[in-house]
Amino acid sequence: MSDEQHQNLAIIGHVDHGKSTLVGRLLYETGSVPEHVIEQHKEEAEEKGKGGFEFAYVMDNLAEERERGVTIDIAHQEFSTDAYDFTIVDCPGHRDFVKNMITGASQADNAVLVVAADDGVQPQTQEHVFLARTLGIGELIVAVNKMDLVDYSESDYKQTVEEVKDLLNQVRFDTENASFIPISAFEGDNIAEESDNTGWYDGDILLTALNNLPAPEPPTDAPLRLPIQDVYTISGIGTVPVGRVETGILNTGDNVSFQPSDVAGEVKTVEMHHEEVPKAEPGDNVGFNVRGVGKDDIRRGDVCGPAEDPPSVAETFQAQIVVMQHPSVITEGYTPVFHAHTAQVACTVESIDKKIDPSSGEVAEENPDFIQNGDAAVVTVRPQKPLSIEPSSEIPELGSFAIRDMGQTIAAGKVLSVNE
Ligand code: GDP
């Protein structure tokens, strides 16, 4: 990795539209294919008496990593351009991509939306754009992929662009903050070099557009917040909670508290990439060990913070939500599962306080009887089990959530205030 500025990039889009292929292509074109893949390829090529490095090998390796499932969201993929070191978050192919996106998207600075030219806007295109908008993605690069399958047709490209623009307008995503590029992830058109196949296109190629993305917001001086992903027992060390530092710094010697489990202790060791480090910063995936905290004292969904400024535990909280995909209507008493950072907790919508007009942001109705798809509303929510969550204005990384029911994301939102 170079010394360039760092960005987290989400690759979103409907299944089979080419997200993994594009990730492979970006790694390949930027010379970021992992060493072990090159080694593996060399061996295989020697066995078969062939030479040359093939893009197909990157794809095989990605497919393998995908099959390994959950490890993929820890094994981040990275590549560098002239301006930035990119980490791809929310890696495609994850078993529960949307859920991964919710716990990760608040952390992605910008996103590439992949839409296949031969298929256009599909349900997951809508869902991902909606989530990106609600959870606050900065800019969107729309990669109209599989141009090779439509004979590089300008009119097919334009039609897809129009569909995407309509979608962006629907969710009030400023199309000024979106750029559109006709690509073929598979053939490599307009990724690292201008393609002769799209002579009618004179905009930026993908790597240039990535270079031109705005720099991420400087990190906030929020206190340490580290949602726990898993808790392991490692011989010789003891209990090792693992997770990603969302805000603040984790130092050895710090006194930390886990909420809502409500236990505290001193940080003995912090490990990153199998090496002991003195401290961890936002974005770092760490395992650490806390004196006196055992495996049964803490669990996934806990948030670790400073003992003197512990993560808040909500008795109730007020939130702004947008309903995206509910088969009927949401009324008071509705109790779906809320996914916030690494926690999943059933929560009851105790009251629907107001309906908001999505185009003006003004209050459209006080205490409506119900809300339905397309509605934005302010609601009061009561977790059925203790849940650590923060107002989005104070700690954005810990203030967004998705509401899941019946196997799909039915709404997403941001926490306005917390009553502890
Ligand atoms: P994902 O589900 O969005 O990650 O999609 P994949 O990257 O797995 O791609 C789905 C299928 O589309 C695979 O068979 C790819 O080889 C194919 N594909 C992806 N990009 C292109 C492209 O630019 N052109 C063509 N012809 N096929 C593509």
Coordinates of C-alpha atoms and ligand atoms in Angstrom, one line a residue:
M1 CA 0.0 0.0 0.0
S2 CA 1.2 3.5 -0.7
D3 CA 1.0 6.6 1.5
E4 CA -2.1 7.9 -0.2
Q5 CA -5.3 8.9 1.6
H6 CA -7.5 6.0 2.5
Q7 CA -11.2 5.5 1.4
N8 CA -13.7 2.8 2.0
L9 CA -15.6 1.9 -1.1
A10 CA -18.8 -0.1 -1.3
I11 CA -19.6 -2.1 -4.4
I12 CA -23.4 -2.4 -4.6
G13 CA -25.9 -3.7 -7.2
H14 CA -28.3 -6.5 -8.1
V15 CA -27.1 -10.1 -7.9
D16 CA -25.3 -11.2 -11.1
H17 CA -24.8 -7.7 -12.4
G18 CA -21.0 -8.1 -12.0
K19 CA -19.9 -6.8 -8.6
S20 CA -17.4 -9.6 -8.0
T21 CA -16.1 -9.5 -11.5
L22 CA -15.6 -5.7 -11.2
V23 CA -13.8 -6.2 -7.9
G24 CA -11.5 -8.8 -9.6
R25 CA -10.9 -6.5 -12.5
L26 CA -10.0 -3.5 -10.2
L27 CA -7.6 -5.6 -8.2
Y28 CA -6.1 -7.0 -11.5
E29 CA -5.8 -3.6 -13.2
T30 CA -4.2 -1.9 -10.2
G31 CA -1.7 -4.7 -9.6
S32 CA -3.3 -5.6 -6.3
V33 CA -3.9 -9.3 -6.8
P34 CA -2.8 -11.0 -3.6
E35 CA 0.6 -12.7 -3.6
H36 CA -0.9 -16.1 -2.8
V37 CA -3.1 -15.9 -5.9
I38 CA -0.1 -15.2 -8.1
E39 CA 1.9 -18.0 -6.4
Q40 CA -0.9 -20.4 -6.8
H41 CA -1.3 -19.4 -10.5
K42 CA 2.4 -19.8 -11.1
E43 CA 2.3 -23.4 -9.8
E44 CA -0.8 -24.3 -11.8
A45 CA 0.6 -22.7 -14.9
E46 CA 3.9 -24.6 -14.5
E47 CA 2.0 -27.9 -14.1
K48 CA 0.0 -27.3 -17.2
G49 CA 3.0 -25.9 -19.0
K50 CA 1.4 -22.5 -19.6
G51 CA 2.6 -19.0 -18.8
G52 CA 1.0 -15.6 -18.4
F53 CA -1.2 -14.2 -15.7
E54 CA -4.9 -14.4 -16.5
F55 CA -7.7 -12.3 -15.3
A56 CA -9.6 -15.6 -14.9
Y57 CA -7.4 -16.6 -12.0
V58 CA -8.4 -13.5 -10.0
M59 CA -12.0 -14.5 -10.6
D60 CA -11.4 -18.1 -9.5
N61 CA -9.8 -16.9 -6.3
L62 CA -12.7 -14.5 -5.6
A63 CA -15.2 -17.3 -6.2
E64 CA -13.3 -19.5 -3.7
E65 CA -13.2 -16.7 -1.1
R66 CA -16.9 -16.3 -1.6
E67 CA -17.5 -19.9 -0.8
R68 CA -15.7 -19.5 2.4
G69 CA -18.6 -17.1 3.3
V70 CA -18.2 -15.0 6.4
T71 CA -14.5 -14.7 6.4
I72 CA -14.8 -12.4 3.4
D73 CA -16.0 -9.4 5.4
I74 CA -12.9 -9.5 7.5
A75 CA -10.5 -10.2 4.7
H76 CA -11.0 -6.8 3.1
Q77 CA -9.9 -6.4 -0.5
E78 CA -7.6 -3.5 -1.2
F79 CA -6.3 -1.6 -4.2
S80 CA -4.6 1.8 -4.9
T81 CA -5.1 4.5 -7.5
D82 CA -3.0 7.6 -7.8
A83 CA -5.1 9.5 -5.3
Y84 CA -6.3 6.9 -2.8
D85 CA -5.8 3.6 -1.1
F86 CA -9.2 1.9 -1.4
T87 CA -10.6 -0.8 0.9
I88 CA -13.6 -2.5 -0.6
V89 CA -16.2 -2.9 2.2
D90 CA -19.3 -4.9 2.0
C91 CA -17.7 -7.4 -0.3
P92 CA -20.1 -8.9 -2.9
G93 CA -21.1 -12.5 -2.6
H94 CA -21.5 -12.4 1.2
R95 CA -24.3 -14.7 2.2
D96 CA -26.3 -11.8 3.6
F97 CA -25.1 -8.9 1.6
V98 CA -27.7 -6.4 2.7
K99 CA -27.2 -7.1 6.3
N100 CA -23.4 -6.7 5.8
M101 CA -24.1 -3.5 4.0
I102 CA -26.1 -2.1 6.9
T103 CA -23.4 -2.9 9.4
G104 CA -20.7 -1.6 7.0
A105 CA -22.3 1.0 4.7
S106 CA -22.3 3.7 7.3
Q107 CA -18.6 3.3 7.1
A108 CA -18.2 3.3 3.3
D109 CA -17.2 6.8 2.1
N110 CA -18.4 6.4 -1.5
A111 CA -19.9 3.6 -3.6
V112 CA -19.9 2.1 -7.1
L113 CA -23.3 1.0 -8.2
V114 CA -23.1 -1.8 -10.8
V115 CA -26.1 -2.1 -13.2
A116 CA -26.0 -4.6 -16.0
A117 CA -26.8 -2.9 -19.4
D118 CA -28.8 -6.0 -20.5
D119 CA -30.9 -6.2 -17.4
G120 CA -31.4 -2.6 -16.1
V121 CA -32.6 -1.5 -12.7
Q122 CA -33.7 -4.6 -10.6
P123 CA -35.1 -5.0 -7.1
Q124 CA -31.7 -5.2 -5.4
T125 CA -30.5 -2.2 -7.3
Q126 CA -33.4 -0.3 -5.7
E127 CA -32.7 -1.7 -2.3
H128 CA -29.0 -1.0 -2.3
V129 CA -29.5 2.6 -3.6
F130 CA -32.1 3.2 -1.0
L131 CA -29.8 1.9 1.8
A132 CA -26.9 3.9 0.5
R133 CA -29.0 7.0 0.5
T134 CA -30.4 6.4 4.0
L135 CA -27.2 5.4 5.5
G136 CA -25.3 8.3 4.0
I137 CA -23.0 7.4 1.1
G138 CA -21.2 10.4 -0.3
E139 CA -20.9 10.0 -4.1
L140 CA -22.0 7.3 -6.4
I141 CA -20.3 6.1 -9.5
V142 CA -22.8 4.2 -11.6
A143 CA -21.0 1.6 -13.7
V144 CA -23.3 0.4 -16.5
N145 CA -21.7 -3.1 -16.9
K146 CA -21.8 -5.9 -19.4
M147 CA -21.7 -3.4 -22.3
D148 CA -20.2 -6.2 -24.4
L149 CA -23.5 -8.1 -24.1
V150 CA -25.4 -5.2 -25.8
D151 CA -22.8 -4.7 -28.5
Y152 CA -21.7 -1.5 -26.9
S153 CA -24.9 0.2 -27.9
E154 CA -25.2 3.8 -26.9
S155 CA -29.0 3.7 -26.8
D156 CA -29.0 0.7 -24.4
Y157 CA -26.5 2.6 -22.3
K158 CA -28.6 5.8 -22.3
Q159 CA -31.7 3.8 -21.4
T160 CA -30.0 2.2 -18.4
V161 CA -28.7 5.6 -17.3
E162 CA -32.3 7.0 -17.5
E163 CA -33.6 4.2 -15.4
V164 CA -30.9 4.8 -12.7
K165 CA -31.5 8.5 -12.7
D166 CA -35.3 7.9 -12.2
L167 CA -34.4 5.7 -9.2
L168 CA -32.0 8.2 -7.8
N169 CA -34.6 10.9 -8.1
Q170 CA -37.2 8.8 -6.3
V171 CA -35.0 8.5 -3.3
R172 CA -33.9 12.1 -3.6
F173 CA -30.2 11.2 -4.2
D174 CA -28.7 14.3 -5.8
T175 CA -27.8 13.2 -9.3
E176 CA -25.1 15.9 -9.3
N177 CA -23.3 13.5 -7.0
A178 CA -23.4 10.6 -9.4
S179 CA -21.3 9.9 -12.5
F180 CA -22.1 7.3 -15.2
I181 CA -19.7 5.1 -17.1
P182 CA -20.3 2.4 -19.7
I183 CA -18.0 -0.6 -18.8
S184 CA -17.4 -4.2 -19.3
A185 CA -15.9 -5.7 -16.1
F186 CA -15.3 -8.9 -17.9
E187 CA -13.6 -7.5 -21.1
G188 CA -12.0 -4.5 -19.3
D189 CA -13.6 -1.7 -21.3
N190 CA -13.3 1.8 -19.7
I191 CA -11.8 0.5 -16.5
A192 CA -8.1 1.3 -16.7
E193 CA -8.1 2.5 -20.3
E194 CA -10.5 4.2 -22.7
S195 CA -12.2 1.6 -24.8
D196 CA -12.4 1.8 -28.6
N197 CA -15.7 -0.1 -28.4
T198 CA -17.5 2.9 -26.9
G199 CA -16.4 5.7 -29.3
W200 CA -19.6 7.6 -28.5
Y201 CA -18.6 8.0 -24.9
D202 CA -16.2 10.8 -23.9
G203 CA -16.5 10.8 -20.1
D204 CA -14.1 9.5 -17.5
I205 CA -12.9 5.9 -17.3
L206 CA -13.6 4.1 -14.0
L207 CA -10.1 4.5 -12.4
T208 CA -10.2 8.3 -13.2
A209 CA -13.7 8.6 -11.6
L210 CA -12.4 6.7 -8.5
N211 CA -9.4 9.2 -8.3
N212 CA -11.8 12.1 -8.5
L213 CA -14.0 11.0 -5.6
P214 CA -14.1 13.5 -2.8
A215 CA -11.8 12.9 0.1
P216 CA -13.5 11.2 3.1
E217 CA -14.6 13.4 6.0
P218 CA -11.8 13.7 8.6
P219 CA -12.4 11.3 11.5
T220 CA -14.5 12.7 14.4
D221 CA -13.2 13.0 17.9
A222 CA -15.9 10.7 19.1
P223 CA -15.1 8.4 22.0
L224 CA -14.1 4.8 21.4
R225 CA -16.9 2.7 20.0
L226 CA -16.1 -0.9 19.0
P227 CA -19.0 -3.2 18.3
I228 CA -18.2 -6.8 19.1
Q229 CA -18.5 -9.2 16.2
D230 CA -17.4 -12.4 17.9
V231 CA -15.9 -13.6 21.1
Y232 CA -13.2 -16.3 21.0
T233 CA -11.2 -18.2 23.6
I234 CA -7.6 -18.5 22.6
S235 CA -5.2 -20.7 24.5
G236 CA -2.4 -18.8 26.2
I237 CA -4.4 -15.5 25.9
G238 CA -7.9 -16.2 27.2
T239 CA -11.0 -14.4 26.0
V240 CA -10.6 -12.4 22.8
P241 CA -13.5 -10.2 21.6
V242 CA -13.0 -9.2 18.0
G243 CA -14.6 -6.3 16.1
R244 CA -13.9 -3.1 14.1
V245 CA -13.1 0.1 15.8
E246 CA -15.8 2.5 14.5
T247 CA -14.7 5.6 16.4
G248 CA -12.0 6.6 18.9
I249 CA -8.8 4.8 19.8
L250 CA -8.3 1.5 21.7
N251 CA -5.1 1.6 23.7
T252 CA -3.5 -1.1 25.8
G253 CA -3.9 -0.1 29.5
D254 CA -7.3 1.6 28.8
N255 CA -10.2 0.9 31.1
V256 CA -13.1 -0.2 28.9
S257 CA -16.7 -1.1 29.4
F258 CA -18.9 -3.5 27.4
Q259 CA -22.6 -2.5 27.0
P260 CA -25.2 -3.7 27.4
S261 CA -23.5 -6.6 29.1
D262 CA -22.2 -4.1 31.6
V263 CA -18.8 -5.5 32.5
A264 CA -15.5 -3.5 32.5
G265 CA -11.7 -4.2 32.8
E266 CA -8.3 -3.1 31.6
V267 CA -7.1 -3.8 28.1
K268 CA -4.1 -6.1 28.3
T269 CA -3.3 -6.8 24.6
V270 CA -4.5 -5.6 21.2
E271 CA -3.8 -7.7 18.1
M272 CA -4.2 -6.8 14.5
H273 CA -3.3 -9.1 11.6
H274 CA -1.9 -11.6 14.1
E275 CA 0.5 -9.0 15.5
E276 CA 0.4 -7.2 18.8
V277 CA -0.1 -3.5 18.5
P278 CA -0.1 -0.7 21.2
K279 CA -3.3 0.9 19.8
A280 CA -6.1 0.6 17.2
E281 CA -7.8 3.3 15.2
P282 CA -11.1 3.7 13.4
G283 CA -11.4 1.1 10.6
D284 CA -9.0 -1.3 12.3
N285 CA -10.2 -4.9 12.8
V286 CA -8.8 -6.1 16.1
G287 CA -8.8 -8.8 18.6
F288 CA -8.1 -7.8 22.2
N289 CA -8.0 -9.2 25.7
V290 CA -9.4 -7.5 28.8
R291 CA -8.4 -8.4 32.3
G292 CA -11.1 -10.2 34.2
V293 CA -13.6 -10.4 31.3
G294 CA -14.5 -14.0 30.4
K295 CA -16.2 -15.5 27.4
D296 CA -19.6 -15.7 29.1
D297 CA -19.5 -12.1 30.3
I298 CA -19.8 -10.5 26.8
R299 CA -21.4 -11.3 23.5
R300 CA -21.8 -10.3 19.8
G301 CA -23.8 -7.0 19.7
D302 CA -22.0 -5.6 22.8
V303 CA -20.3 -2.3 22.2
C304 CA -16.9 -1.6 23.9
G305 CA -16.2 2.0 24.9
P306 CA -14.2 3.9 27.6
A307 CA -15.3 3.0 31.1
E308 CA -15.7 6.7 31.9
D309 CA -17.8 7.3 28.8
P310 CA -19.6 4.0 28.2
P311 CA -21.8 3.3 25.1
S312 CA -25.4 4.2 25.9
V313 CA -28.1 1.5 26.4
A314 CA -31.5 2.5 25.1
E315 CA -34.6 2.0 27.2
T316 CA -36.4 3.6 24.2
F317 CA -35.1 5.6 21.3
Q318 CA -36.6 8.0 18.8
A319 CA -35.6 7.4 15.1
Q320 CA -36.4 8.6 11.6
I321 CA -37.1 5.7 9.4
V322 CA -38.0 5.2 5.7
V323 CA -40.2 2.2 4.8
M324 CA -39.0 0.5 1.7
Q325 CA -40.5 -2.9 1.3
H326 CA -43.3 -3.9 3.6
P327 CA -46.1 -6.0 2.2
S328 CA -48.8 -4.1 4.1
V329 CA -48.7 -1.3 6.6
I330 CA -46.8 -0.6 9.8
T331 CA -48.8 0.2 12.9
E332 CA -48.0 0.8 16.6
G333 CA -47.0 -2.5 18.3
Y334 CA -45.1 -3.9 15.3
T335 CA -42.1 -5.8 16.5
P336 CA -39.6 -6.7 13.8
V337 CA -35.8 -7.3 14.3
F338 CA -33.6 -4.3 14.3
H339 CA -30.0 -4.7 12.9
A340 CA -27.7 -2.1 14.3
H341 CA -23.9 -2.5 14.1
T342 CA -23.3 -6.1 15.1
A343 CA -26.5 -6.4 17.2
Q344 CA -29.8 -7.9 16.2
V345 CA -32.6 -7.2 18.7
A346 CA -36.4 -7.4 18.4
C347 CA -37.8 -3.9 18.9
T348 CA -41.4 -2.7 19.2
V349 CA -42.6 0.4 17.3
E350 CA -44.2 2.0 20.4
S351 CA -45.6 5.1 18.6
I352 CA -45.6 6.6 15.2
D353 CA -45.0 10.2 16.1
K354 CA -45.1 12.0 12.7
K355 CA -45.1 11.3 9.0
I356 CA -42.5 13.4 7.0
D357 CA -43.0 14.6 3.5
P358 CA -40.1 13.0 1.7
S359 CA -39.7 15.8 -0.9
S360 CA -39.8 18.8 1.5
G361 CA -38.7 17.2 4.8
E362 CA -41.7 18.9 6.5
V363 CA -44.1 17.2 8.9
A364 CA -47.0 15.8 6.8
E365 CA -49.1 14.3 9.6
E366 CA -48.9 14.1 13.4
N367 CA -49.5 10.6 14.9
P368 CA -50.6 8.8 11.8
D369 CA -52.4 5.5 12.2
F370 CA -50.0 3.7 10.0
I371 CA -47.1 4.1 7.5
Q372 CA -46.4 2.2 4.4
N373 CA -43.8 1.8 1.5
G374 CA -42.3 5.1 0.5
D375 CA -43.2 6.8 3.8
A376 CA -40.7 8.5 6.0
A377 CA -41.6 8.9 9.7
V378 CA -40.4 9.6 13.2
V379 CA -41.1 6.7 15.5
T380 CA -40.4 5.8 19.1
V381 CA -39.0 2.3 19.6
R382 CA -38.6 0.0 22.6
P383 CA -36.0 -2.7 22.3
Q384 CA -37.2 -6.0 23.8
K385 CA -33.7 -6.8 25.1
P386 CA -31.0 -4.3 26.1
L387 CA -29.5 -2.6 23.0
S388 CA -26.6 -0.3 22.8
I389 CA -27.2 2.4 20.2
E390 CA -26.3 6.1 19.9
P391 CA -27.8 9.2 18.4
S392 CA -26.7 9.5 14.8
S393 CA -25.8 13.2 15.3
E394 CA -23.3 12.3 18.0
I395 CA -21.8 9.0 16.7
P396 CA -23.1 8.4 13.1
E397 CA -21.3 5.0 12.9
L398 CA -23.5 3.7 15.8
G399 CA -26.6 5.5 14.9
S400 CA -28.0 3.7 11.9
F401 CA -30.0 0.5 11.6
A402 CA -32.0 -1.6 9.3
I403 CA -35.4 -3.2 10.1
R404 CA -35.7 -6.8 8.9
D405 CA -38.7 -9.0 8.8
M406 CA -39.8 -11.9 6.7
G407 CA -36.3 -12.4 5.3
Q408 CA -35.9 -8.9 3.8
T409 CA -35.0 -5.4 4.7
I410 CA -38.3 -3.6 5.1
A411 CA -37.0 -0.2 6.4
A412 CA -33.9 1.6 7.4
G413 CA -33.3 4.5 9.7
K414 CA -31.2 6.8 11.9
V415 CA -31.4 7.3 15.6
L416 CA -32.5 10.8 16.6
S417 CA -32.3 10.5 20.4
V418 CA -31.8 7.8 23.1
N419 CA -33.6 7.6 26.5
E420 CA -31.3 5.5 28.7
Ligands
GDP1 P1 -22.3 -10.4 -8.8 O1 -23.3 -11.3 -8.3 O2 -22.9 -9.0 -8.9 O3 -21.0 -10.3 -7.9 O4 -21.9 -10.8 -10.2 P2 -20.7 -11.6 -10.8 O5 -19.5 -10.8 -10.8 O6 -20.6 -12.9 -10.1 O7 -21.1 -11.9 -12.3 C1 -22.2 -12.6 -12.7 C2 -22.0 -13.2 -14.0 O8 -21.9 -12.2 -15.0 C3 -20.7 -14.0 -14.1 O9 -21.0 -15.1 -15.0 C4 -19.8 -13.1 -14.8 O10 -18.8 -13.7 -15.6 C5 -20.7 -12.3 -15.7 N1 -20.2 -10.9 -16.0 C6 -19.8 -10.0 -15.1 N2 -19.4 -8.9 -15.7 C7 -19.6 -9.1 -17.1 C8 -19.3 -8.3 -18.2 O11 -18.9 -7.2 -18.2 N3 -19.6 -8.9 -19.4 C9 -20.1 -10.2 -19.5 N4 -20.4 -10.6 -20.7 N5 -20.3 -10.9 -18.4 C10 -20.1 -10.4 -17.2

